[in-house]
Amino acid sequence: MRIGRVIGNVWATRKEEGLQGLKLLIVQPIHVDGKPVNSSIVAADRIGAGIGDNVLVTSGGSSRFIMRDNPIPIDAVIIGIIDSLEIERGE
Amino acid sequence: MRIGRVIGNVWATRKEEGLQGLKLLIVQPIHVDGKPVNSSIVAADRIGAGIGDNVLVTSGGSSRFIMRDNPIPIDAVIIGIIDSLEIERGE
Amino acid sequence: MRIGRVIGNVWATRKEEGLQGLKLLIVQPIHVDGKPVNSSIVAADRIGAGIGDNVLVTSGGSSRFIMRDNPIPIDAVIIGIIDSLEIERGE
Amino acid sequence: MRIGRVIGNVWATRKEEGLQGLKLLIVQPIHVDGKPVNSSIVAADRIGAGIGDNVLVTSGGSSRFIMRDNPIPIDAVIIGIIDSLEIERGE
Amino acid sequence: MRIGRVIGNVWATRKEEGLQGLKLLIVQPIHVDGKPVNSSIVAADRIGAGIGDNVLVTSGGSSRFIMRDNPIPIDAVIIGIIDSLEIERGE
């Protein structure tokens, strides 16, 4: 998973089937030190993430398993809101 | 998902099975500020996107789930036409 | 999907199960203007593409769905031979 | 698979379904010579990896198969703790 | 698929379920001219590749289909040992 920060919202009325009602957030991937890395992406959110939250984002084919019996064509989803993280670079 | 702008069309008569009649559009990925990023890709479209539209593109294995009972060998699909997006970089 | 040009052939006698008889072509990804981008890849071909053809290549997990009832371990497949493409950058 | 070194932990109370109790580690991808490459990622761990361990990380859709009958939306998992590796660059 | 050269071995005693006995090789991706490109990866091998062999590597979710009835969490597998390849850049 990648670490990112929620920075915005996207609205799209015309959508593929199965995506109605799914909240879409703009997420800026960040390094563990908080610095942005790469371009922002759009991720589905079902757990109530908000602007400024640091989140874990799952990308690719596993994303659709947030709805196991009803796979939908998405490739990024917020799977957790980060409480804290700890880095220990020593051996 | 990535944000992109529809910039063209592709036609291919000889195709793999299951792709007949599927519209294929050329999409230029863009940043949230509208600037192009990376190379353009070719994405399937079933929702009626047109030249100049800003769209959401799903890549990878989830793309084939636009036809759930009939998975097809595609790796990019337009899943939404963007009405608006809002960036709030503050906390 | 990515746009590429077929530039060569690969032969491999010793192969994983399910890949016998599958034609493997070397494809150079190209920009819409025809310039090469990134490294060449090896893609399966069942539709009769040949050297010099401009093709559409599907990558990743969807590739195996060219044989729906018999998924095989491939990650790139030629899904179309491009007849023409049209770019309109204006709004 | 990629080679990485475990450098930290992440905690997230609010999570997608199916992820409760799953340990999440921060992994820095490294070259075979031990030098870091690219950004760190967050990977699930069920085999007891700890800080400083060199590990093998599977990315993408296959990650969810650590729980075969219960696919979960993760895209990176530690599949092995490296005992040793040997490079022979000669022919 | 990508072209690579086998350059080493990895051993890991503690592993995820389903990976016991699976040979893991270090593969350096190469250009068609033999020059290295990007970082080396670790790929499963069931076809008997050895140090110095030029091989075809499948990445991502399709990799697990080397064991169709028993999907395992791997994201790279050697699917062929290259006998020869031929490049024809002219039109």
Short mmCIF file of C-alpha atoms in Angstrom, two decimals:
data_model
loop_
_atom_site.label_atom_id
_atom_site.label_comp_id
_atom_site.label_asym_id
_atom_site.label_seq_id
_atom_site.Cartn_x
_atom_site.Cartn_y
_atom_site.Cartn_z
CA MET A 1 0.00 0.00 0.00
CA ARG A 2 1.06 3.58 -0.45
CA ILE A 3 0.81 6.38 2.06
CA GLY A 4 -1.03 9.48 0.91
CA ARG A 5 -2.80 12.61 2.07
CA VAL A 6 -6.36 13.43 1.07
CA ILE A 7 -6.31 16.78 -0.74
CA GLY A 8 -9.61 17.06 -2.58
CA ASN A 9 -12.83 15.75 -4.06
CA VAL A 10 -13.99 14.74 -7.54
CA TRP A 11 -17.53 14.70 -8.82
CA ALA A 12 -18.68 12.78 -11.86
CA THR A 13 -22.34 12.39 -12.74
CA ARG A 14 -21.88 10.15 -15.76
CA LYS A 15 -20.21 6.97 -14.52
CA GLU A 16 -19.78 3.28 -15.24
CA GLU A 17 -22.27 0.89 -13.68
CA GLY A 18 -21.73 0.03 -10.05
CA LEU A 19 -20.03 3.31 -9.15
CA GLN A 20 -23.14 5.28 -8.16
CA GLY A 21 -22.82 6.66 -4.67
CA LEU A 22 -19.13 5.82 -4.32
CA LYS A 23 -17.17 8.72 -2.80
CA LEU A 24 -14.08 9.67 -4.82
CA LEU A 25 -11.20 11.53 -3.17
CA ILE A 26 -8.01 13.04 -4.59
CA VAL A 27 -4.99 11.65 -2.76
CA GLN A 28 -1.42 12.96 -2.95
CA PRO A 29 1.05 10.10 -2.34
CA ILE A 30 3.63 11.12 0.27
CA HIS A 31 6.91 9.81 1.67
CA VAL A 32 7.03 8.65 5.28
CA ASP A 33 8.40 12.12 6.10
CA GLY A 34 5.30 13.73 4.63
CA LYS A 35 6.84 15.06 1.41
CA PRO A 36 4.76 14.58 -1.76
CA VAL A 37 5.90 11.95 -4.28
CA ASN A 38 4.56 11.44 -7.81
CA SER A 39 1.22 12.70 -9.09
CA SER A 40 -2.00 12.69 -7.14
CA ILE A 41 -4.50 9.90 -7.80
CA VAL A 42 -8.23 9.44 -7.34
CA ALA A 43 -9.27 6.77 -4.82
CA ALA A 44 -12.62 5.41 -3.71
CA ASP A 45 -13.44 5.86 -0.02
CA ARG A 46 -15.94 3.95 2.06
CA ILE A 47 -14.46 4.51 5.53
CA GLY A 48 -15.03 8.22 5.90
CA ALA A 49 -11.65 9.79 5.14
CA GLY A 50 -11.55 13.57 4.95
CA ILE A 51 -9.35 16.40 3.68
CA GLY A 52 -5.96 16.37 5.44
CA ASP A 53 -6.15 12.76 6.59
CA ASN A 54 -3.11 10.56 6.04
CA VAL A 55 -4.36 7.33 4.52
CA LEU A 56 -3.31 3.94 3.18
CA VAL A 57 -4.20 3.41 -0.48
CA THR A 58 -4.45 0.03 -2.21
CA SER A 59 -3.90 0.18 -5.98
CA GLY A 60 -4.59 -2.24 -8.79
CA GLY A 61 -6.83 -5.24 -9.12
CA SER A 62 -7.25 -5.86 -5.40
CA SER A 63 -9.11 -2.57 -5.04
CA ARG A 64 -12.31 -4.02 -6.35
CA PHE A 65 -12.49 -6.42 -3.40
CA ILE A 66 -13.96 -3.76 -1.17
CA MET A 67 -17.17 -5.14 -2.70
CA ARG A 68 -16.42 -8.80 -2.89
CA ASP A 69 -19.65 -10.03 -4.36
CA ASN A 70 -19.94 -7.13 -6.70
CA PRO A 71 -16.57 -6.34 -8.31
CA ILE A 72 -16.41 -2.84 -9.70
CA PRO A 73 -13.97 -1.23 -12.16
CA ILE A 74 -11.82 0.80 -9.75
CA ASP A 75 -8.04 0.67 -9.32
CA ALA A 76 -7.45 2.62 -6.10
CA VAL A 77 -9.19 2.60 -2.72
CA ILE A 78 -8.51 4.03 0.72
CA ILE A 79 -8.23 1.05 3.07
CA GLY A 80 -7.18 2.78 6.28
CA ILE A 81 -6.83 6.14 8.01
CA ILE A 82 -3.37 6.31 9.60
CA ASP A 83 -3.27 6.95 13.34
CA SER A 84 0.52 6.90 13.58
CA LEU A 85 3.62 5.48 12.01
CA GLU A 86 7.04 4.74 13.39
CA ILE A 87 10.33 4.47 11.48
CA GLU A 88 13.35 2.66 12.93
CA ARG A 89 16.14 2.64 10.39
CA GLY A 90 18.67 0.91 12.62
CA GLU A 91 19.32 -2.82 12.54
CA MET B 1 -7.89 6.21 -10.83
CA ARG B 2 -6.05 8.71 -12.92
CA ILE B 3 -7.38 11.97 -14.31
CA GLY B 4 -7.02 12.45 -18.05
CA ARG B 5 -8.29 14.39 -21.02
CA VAL B 6 -9.69 12.71 -24.12
CA ILE B 7 -7.58 13.80 -27.10
CA GLY B 8 -8.34 11.35 -29.89
CA ASN B 9 -9.68 8.15 -31.37
CA VAL B 10 -8.15 4.85 -32.47
CA TRP B 11 -9.56 2.45 -35.03
CA ALA B 12 -8.57 -1.19 -35.29
CA THR B 13 -10.41 -3.62 -37.53
CA ARG B 14 -8.46 -6.72 -36.59
CA LYS B 15 -9.01 -7.27 -32.87
CA GLU B 16 -9.05 -9.92 -30.16
CA GLU B 17 -12.36 -11.62 -29.46
CA GLY B 18 -14.83 -9.71 -27.34
CA LEU B 19 -13.62 -6.27 -28.39
CA GLN B 20 -15.91 -5.77 -31.39
CA GLY B 21 -17.89 -2.57 -31.08
CA LEU B 22 -15.93 -1.27 -28.11
CA LYS B 23 -15.06 2.43 -28.53
CA LEU B 24 -11.36 3.19 -27.97
CA LEU B 25 -10.24 6.70 -27.04
CA ILE B 26 -6.78 8.24 -26.64
CA VAL B 27 -6.46 9.82 -23.21
CA GLN B 28 -3.68 12.15 -22.03
CA PRO B 29 -3.17 11.77 -18.26
CA ILE B 30 -3.14 15.20 -16.58
CA HIS B 31 -2.31 16.69 -13.19
CA VAL B 32 -5.10 18.21 -11.13
CA ASP B 33 -3.98 21.58 -12.53
CA GLY B 34 -4.57 20.33 -16.07
CA LYS B 35 -0.93 19.90 -17.12
CA PRO B 36 -0.12 16.69 -19.05
CA VAL B 37 1.82 13.96 -17.25
CA ASN B 38 3.37 10.85 -18.83
CA SER B 39 2.41 9.37 -22.20
CA SER B 40 -1.10 9.12 -23.52
CA ILE B 41 -2.91 5.80 -23.23
CA VAL B 42 -5.79 4.13 -25.04
CA ALA B 43 -8.89 3.47 -22.92
CA ALA B 44 -12.20 1.77 -23.65
CA ASP B 45 -15.29 3.94 -23.29
CA ARG B 46 -18.90 2.88 -22.77
CA ILE B 47 -20.27 6.03 -21.16
CA GLY B 48 -20.05 8.41 -24.08
CA ALA B 49 -16.93 10.47 -23.40
CA GLY B 50 -15.84 12.85 -26.15
CA ILE B 51 -12.85 14.91 -27.26
CA GLY B 52 -11.91 17.49 -24.61
CA ASP B 53 -13.69 15.78 -21.73
CA ASN B 54 -11.83 15.36 -18.46
CA VAL B 55 -12.30 11.78 -17.36
CA LEU B 56 -11.43 9.22 -14.69
CA VAL B 57 -9.50 6.23 -16.02
CA THR B 58 -9.19 2.87 -14.28
CA SER B 59 -6.09 0.89 -15.25
CA GLY B 60 -5.07 -2.72 -14.83
CA GLY B 61 -7.01 -5.88 -14.12
CA SER B 62 -10.11 -4.17 -12.73
CA SER B 63 -10.81 -2.66 -16.13
CA ARG B 64 -12.30 -5.85 -17.44
CA PHE B 65 -15.10 -5.66 -14.87
CA ILE B 66 -17.04 -3.21 -16.98
CA MET B 67 -18.35 -6.48 -18.44
CA ARG B 68 -18.57 -8.66 -15.38
CA ASP B 69 -19.92 -11.80 -16.96
CA ASN B 70 -17.74 -11.47 -19.98
CA PRO B 71 -14.19 -10.45 -19.02
CA ILE B 72 -12.26 -8.97 -21.90
CA PRO B 73 -8.53 -8.34 -22.36
CA ILE B 74 -8.40 -4.58 -21.74
CA ASP B 75 -6.27 -2.70 -19.20
CA ALA B 76 -7.77 0.81 -19.24
CA VAL B 77 -11.32 2.09 -19.19
CA ILE B 78 -13.03 5.44 -18.73
CA ILE B 79 -15.23 5.08 -15.63
CA GLY B 80 -16.46 8.65 -15.22
CA ILE B 81 -16.71 12.04 -16.89
CA ILE B 82 -15.55 14.68 -14.41
CA ASP B 83 -18.03 17.44 -13.61
CA SER B 84 -15.75 19.26 -11.20
CA LEU B 85 -12.91 18.76 -8.77
CA GLU B 86 -11.86 20.69 -5.71
CA ILE B 87 -8.40 20.80 -4.12
CA GLU B 88 -7.89 21.88 -0.51
CA ARG B 89 -4.25 21.55 0.41
CA GLY B 90 -4.62 22.95 3.92
CA GLU B 91 -5.04 20.77 6.99
CA MET C 1 -3.79 0.05 -23.61
CA ARG C 2 -0.50 1.19 -24.97
CA ILE C 3 0.39 1.86 -28.58
CA GLY C 4 3.43 0.01 -29.89
CA ARG C 5 5.21 -1.12 -33.03
CA VAL C 6 6.13 -4.74 -33.66
CA ILE C 7 9.91 -4.93 -34.10
CA GLY C 8 10.87 -8.57 -33.68
CA ASN C 9 10.32 -12.16 -32.65
CA VAL C 10 11.31 -14.28 -29.67
CA TRP C 11 11.68 -18.05 -29.58
CA ALA C 12 11.68 -20.13 -26.42
CA THR C 13 11.53 -23.91 -26.49
CA ARG C 14 11.40 -24.47 -22.77
CA LYS C 15 8.23 -22.78 -21.51
CA GLU C 16 5.62 -22.83 -18.77
CA GLU C 17 2.56 -24.99 -19.34
CA GLY C 18 -0.13 -23.56 -21.56
CA LEU C 19 2.21 -21.42 -23.65
CA GLN C 20 3.01 -23.96 -26.36
CA GLY C 21 2.26 -22.61 -29.79
CA LEU C 22 1.68 -19.05 -28.60
CA LYS C 23 3.42 -16.52 -30.88
CA LEU C 24 5.60 -14.02 -28.99
CA LEU C 25 6.48 -10.67 -30.54
CA ILE C 26 8.81 -7.89 -29.44
CA VAL C 27 6.91 -4.59 -29.28
CA GLN C 28 8.41 -1.12 -28.92
CA PRO C 29 5.94 1.19 -27.13
CA ILE C 30 5.54 4.46 -29.05
CA HIS C 31 3.99 7.89 -28.54
CA VAL C 32 1.03 8.87 -30.69
CA ASP C 33 3.57 10.70 -32.89
CA GLY C 34 5.44 7.43 -33.49
CA LYS C 35 8.47 8.15 -31.28
CA PRO C 36 9.65 5.26 -29.08
CA VAL C 37 8.97 5.46 -25.34
CA ASN C 38 10.40 3.18 -22.64
CA SER C 39 11.86 -0.28 -23.22
CA SER C 40 10.47 -2.85 -25.60
CA ILE C 41 8.30 -5.63 -24.22
CA VAL C 42 7.33 -9.12 -25.33
CA ALA C 43 3.63 -9.64 -26.08
CA ALA C 44 1.59 -12.67 -27.10
CA ASP C 45 -0.15 -12.43 -30.46
CA ARG C 46 -3.13 -14.42 -31.72
CA ILE C 47 -4.45 -12.00 -34.33
CA GLY C 48 -1.65 -12.16 -36.85
CA ALA C 49 0.37 -9.00 -36.23
CA GLY C 50 3.63 -8.66 -38.17
CA ILE C 51 6.85 -6.66 -38.17
CA GLY C 52 6.16 -2.94 -38.62
CA ASP C 53 2.51 -3.07 -37.56
CA ASN C 54 1.27 -0.49 -35.08
CA VAL C 55 -0.66 -2.36 -32.42
CA LEU C 56 -2.62 -1.98 -29.19
CA VAL C 57 -1.10 -3.87 -26.27
CA THR C 58 -2.94 -4.84 -23.10
CA SER C 59 -0.68 -5.34 -20.07
CA GLY C 60 -1.17 -6.96 -16.69
CA GLY C 61 -3.67 -9.44 -15.35
CA SER C 62 -6.30 -8.87 -18.04
CA SER C 63 -3.94 -10.30 -20.66
CA ARG C 64 -4.71 -13.83 -19.68
CA PHE C 65 -8.34 -13.39 -20.69
CA ILE C 66 -7.51 -13.98 -24.33
CA MET C 67 -8.09 -17.58 -23.23
CA ARG C 68 -10.94 -17.21 -20.82
CA ASP C 69 -11.43 -20.82 -19.85
CA ASN C 70 -7.74 -21.48 -19.73
CA PRO C 71 -5.90 -18.63 -18.00
CA ILE C 72 -2.21 -18.57 -18.81
CA PRO C 73 0.68 -16.76 -17.12
CA ILE C 74 1.21 -13.90 -19.57
CA ASP C 75 1.21 -10.17 -18.83
CA ALA C 76 1.08 -8.58 -22.30
CA VAL C 77 -0.97 -9.33 -25.39
CA ILE C 78 -1.64 -7.64 -28.71
CA ILE C 79 -5.38 -6.95 -28.81
CA GLY C 80 -5.65 -4.93 -32.02
CA ILE C 81 -3.82 -3.87 -35.17
CA ILE C 82 -4.24 -0.11 -35.56
CA ASP C 83 -5.79 1.06 -38.83
CA SER C 84 -5.62 4.74 -37.97
CA LEU C 85 -5.64 7.19 -35.12
CA GLU C 86 -6.71 10.79 -34.90
CA ILE C 87 -5.57 13.40 -32.37
CA GLU C 88 -7.57 16.54 -31.66
CA ARG C 89 -5.94 18.54 -28.91
CA GLY C 90 -8.39 21.43 -29.04
CA GLU C 91 -11.43 21.69 -26.81
CA MET D 1 8.98 -10.03 -6.09
CA ARG D 2 11.01 -7.13 -4.80
CA ILE D 3 13.63 -7.21 -2.09
CA GLY D 4 13.12 -4.79 0.80
CA ARG D 5 14.07 -4.02 4.36
CA VAL D 6 11.52 -3.60 7.13
CA ILE D 7 11.95 -0.11 8.59
CA GLY D 8 8.79 0.65 10.54
CA ASN D 9 5.19 0.12 11.59
CA VAL D 10 1.87 1.73 10.70
CA TRP D 11 -1.24 1.81 12.82
CA ALA D 12 -4.72 2.50 11.51
CA THR D 13 -7.81 2.04 13.63
CA ARG D 14 -10.36 2.89 10.98
CA LYS D 15 -9.95 0.31 8.20
CA GLU D 16 -11.76 -1.46 5.38
CA GLU D 17 -13.50 -4.72 6.21
CA GLY D 18 -11.32 -7.79 6.44
CA LEU D 19 -8.20 -5.92 7.53
CA GLN D 20 -8.72 -6.07 11.29
CA GLY D 21 -5.77 -7.65 13.03
CA LEU D 22 -3.52 -7.59 9.94
CA LYS D 23 -0.01 -6.36 10.79
CA LEU D 24 1.20 -3.56 8.50
CA LEU D 25 4.92 -2.88 8.08
CA ILE D 26 6.80 -0.13 6.28
CA VAL D 27 9.26 -1.65 3.82
CA GLN D 28 12.06 0.17 1.98
CA PRO D 29 12.76 -1.55 -1.37
CA ILE D 30 16.50 -2.18 -1.78
CA HIS D 31 18.91 -3.27 -4.50
CA VAL D 32 20.67 -6.62 -4.15
CA ASP D 33 23.62 -4.64 -2.76
CA GLY D 34 21.42 -3.25 0.02
CA LYS D 35 21.06 0.30 -1.29
CA PRO D 36 17.55 1.80 -1.10
CA VAL D 37 15.58 2.19 -4.33
CA ASN D 38 12.31 4.10 -4.81
CA SER D 39 9.91 5.09 -2.03
CA SER D 40 9.00 2.91 0.91
CA ILE D 41 5.73 0.98 0.78
CA VAL D 42 3.37 -0.52 3.35
CA ALA D 43 3.03 -4.31 3.23
CA ALA D 44 0.91 -6.79 5.18
CA ASP D 45 2.82 -9.37 7.21
CA ARG D 46 1.61 -12.71 8.52
CA ILE D 47 4.95 -14.50 8.88
CA GLY D 48 6.47 -12.50 11.71
CA ALA D 49 8.92 -10.15 9.98
CA GLY D 50 10.56 -7.53 12.19
CA ILE D 51 12.50 -4.27 11.94
CA GLY D 52 15.77 -4.79 10.05
CA ASP D 53 14.72 -8.01 8.29
CA ASN D 54 15.38 -8.30 4.58
CA VAL D 55 12.19 -9.59 3.00
CA LEU D 56 10.53 -10.57 -0.26
CA VAL D 57 7.47 -8.47 -1.11
CA THR D 58 4.75 -9.45 -3.56
CA SER D 59 2.88 -6.50 -5.06
CA GLY D 60 -0.38 -6.17 -6.94
CA GLY D 61 -3.40 -8.40 -7.26
CA SER D 62 -1.67 -11.60 -6.17
CA SER D 63 -1.18 -10.18 -2.69
CA ARG D 64 -4.72 -10.92 -1.69
CA PHE D 65 -4.12 -14.65 -2.11
CA ILE D 66 -2.53 -14.89 1.30
CA MET D 67 -6.16 -15.41 2.28
CA ARG D 68 -7.45 -17.47 -0.56
CA ASP D 69 -11.01 -17.96 0.54
CA ASN D 70 -11.32 -14.45 1.80
CA PRO D 71 -9.75 -11.99 -0.66
CA ILE D 72 -8.92 -8.66 0.94
CA PRO D 73 -8.10 -5.27 -0.63
CA ILE D 74 -4.32 -5.22 -0.15
CA ASP D 75 -1.65 -4.73 -2.81
CA ALA D 76 1.58 -5.66 -1.01
CA VAL D 77 2.49 -8.54 1.28
CA ILE D 78 5.68 -9.93 2.77
CA ILE D 79 5.97 -13.50 1.47
CA GLY D 80 9.38 -14.47 2.81
CA ILE D 81 12.18 -13.47 5.16
CA ILE D 82 15.47 -13.70 3.27
CA ASP D 83 18.11 -15.99 4.77
CA SER D 84 20.71 -15.31 2.09
CA LEU D 85 21.13 -14.35 -1.51
CA GLU D 86 23.88 -15.04 -3.99
CA ILE D 87 24.73 -13.05 -7.13
CA GLU D 88 26.77 -14.56 -9.96
CA ARG D 89 27.03 -12.09 -12.80
CA GLY D 90 29.29 -14.23 -14.96
CA GLU D 91 27.99 -16.44 -17.73
CA MET E 1 6.65 -10.00 -20.68
CA ARG E 2 10.04 -8.61 -19.96
CA ILE E 3 13.38 -10.00 -21.03
CA GLY E 4 15.89 -10.64 -18.23
CA ARG E 5 19.04 -12.50 -17.35
CA VAL E 6 19.24 -14.83 -14.35
CA ILE E 7 21.97 -13.53 -12.04
CA GLY E 8 21.44 -15.20 -8.68
CA ASN E 9 19.51 -17.14 -6.09
CA VAL E 10 17.51 -16.23 -2.98
CA TRP E 11 16.81 -18.46 -0.01
CA ALA E 12 14.05 -17.86 2.51
CA THR E 13 13.12 -20.43 5.14
CA ARG E 14 10.22 -18.55 6.64
CA LYS E 15 7.64 -18.10 3.88
CA GLU E 16 3.94 -17.61 3.21
CA GLU E 17 1.85 -20.74 2.73
CA GLY E 18 2.03 -22.39 -0.67
CA LEU E 19 5.58 -21.23 -1.45
CA GLN E 20 7.46 -24.19 0.03
CA GLY E 21 9.75 -25.76 -2.52
CA LEU E 22 9.35 -22.98 -5.07
CA LYS E 23 12.72 -21.97 -6.58
CA LEU E 24 13.36 -18.21 -6.45
CA LEU E 25 15.83 -16.60 -8.85
CA ILE E 26 17.20 -13.07 -9.09
CA VAL E 27 16.63 -11.69 -12.58
CA GLN E 28 18.15 -8.54 -14.06
CA PRO E 29 15.79 -7.06 -16.68
CA ILE E 30 17.70 -6.29 -19.91
CA HIS E 31 17.12 -4.46 -23.18
CA VAL E 32 16.98 -6.46 -26.38
CA ASP E 33 20.65 -5.50 -26.86
CA GLY E 34 21.53 -7.14 -23.53
CA LYS E 35 22.08 -3.96 -21.49
CA PRO E 36 20.58 -3.95 -17.98
CA VAL E 37 17.49 -1.82 -17.36
CA ASN E 38 15.93 -0.99 -13.97
CA SER E 39 16.48 -2.94 -10.76
CA SER E 40 16.71 -6.70 -10.51
CA ILE E 41 13.64 -8.61 -9.37
CA VAL E 42 13.00 -12.00 -7.78
CA ALA E 43 11.00 -14.46 -9.91
CA ALA E 44 9.71 -17.97 -9.28
CA ASP E 45 11.04 -20.66 -11.61
CA ARG E 46 9.53 -24.05 -12.38
CA ILE E 47 11.13 -24.69 -15.78
CA GLY E 48 14.75 -25.10 -14.75
CA ALA E 49 16.35 -21.76 -15.61
CA GLY E 50 19.94 -21.27 -14.46
CA ILE E 51 22.51 -18.53 -13.95
CA GLY E 52 23.26 -16.71 -17.21
CA ASP E 53 20.08 -17.78 -19.00
CA ASN E 54 18.10 -15.12 -20.84
CA VAL E 55 14.48 -15.56 -19.83
CA LEU E 56 10.97 -14.22 -20.28
CA VAL E 57 9.41 -12.95 -17.06
CA THR E 58 5.69 -12.45 -16.47
CA SER E 59 4.86 -9.89 -13.77
CA GLY E 60 1.74 -9.10 -11.82
CA GLY E 61 -1.43 -11.00 -11.13
CA SER E 62 -1.09 -13.46 -14.00
CA SER E 63 2.01 -14.95 -12.36
CA ARG E 64 -0.03 -16.97 -9.95
CA PHE E 65 -1.56 -18.94 -12.82
CA ILE E 66 1.45 -21.20 -13.03
CA MET E 67 -0.55 -23.10 -10.42
CA ARG E 68 -4.06 -22.67 -11.65
CA ASP E 69 -5.93 -24.62 -9.03
CA ASN E 70 -3.78 -23.32 -6.26
CA PRO E 71 -3.15 -19.59 -6.64
CA ILE E 72 -0.14 -18.40 -4.69
CA PRO E 73 0.95 -14.88 -3.69
CA ILE E 74 3.72 -14.30 -6.24
CA ASP E 75 4.08 -11.43 -8.70
CA ALA E 76 6.86 -12.59 -11.03
CA VAL E 77 7.57 -15.89 -12.74
CA ILE E 78 9.94 -17.14 -15.43
CA ILE E 79 7.72 -18.44 -18.25
CA GLY E 80 10.34 -19.23 -20.88
CA ILE E 81 14.05 -19.65 -21.54
CA ILE E 82 14.94 -17.66 -24.65
CA ASP E 83 16.55 -19.60 -27.48
CA SER E 84 16.91 -16.62 -29.77
CA LEU E 85 15.42 -13.28 -30.65
CA GLU E 86 15.38 -11.28 -33.84
CA ILE E 87 14.92 -7.52 -34.23
CA GLU E 88 13.87 -5.93 -37.52
CA ARG E 89 13.45 -2.20 -37.05
CA GLY E 90 12.81 -1.30 -40.68
CA GLU E 91 9.33 -0.88 -42.11
#
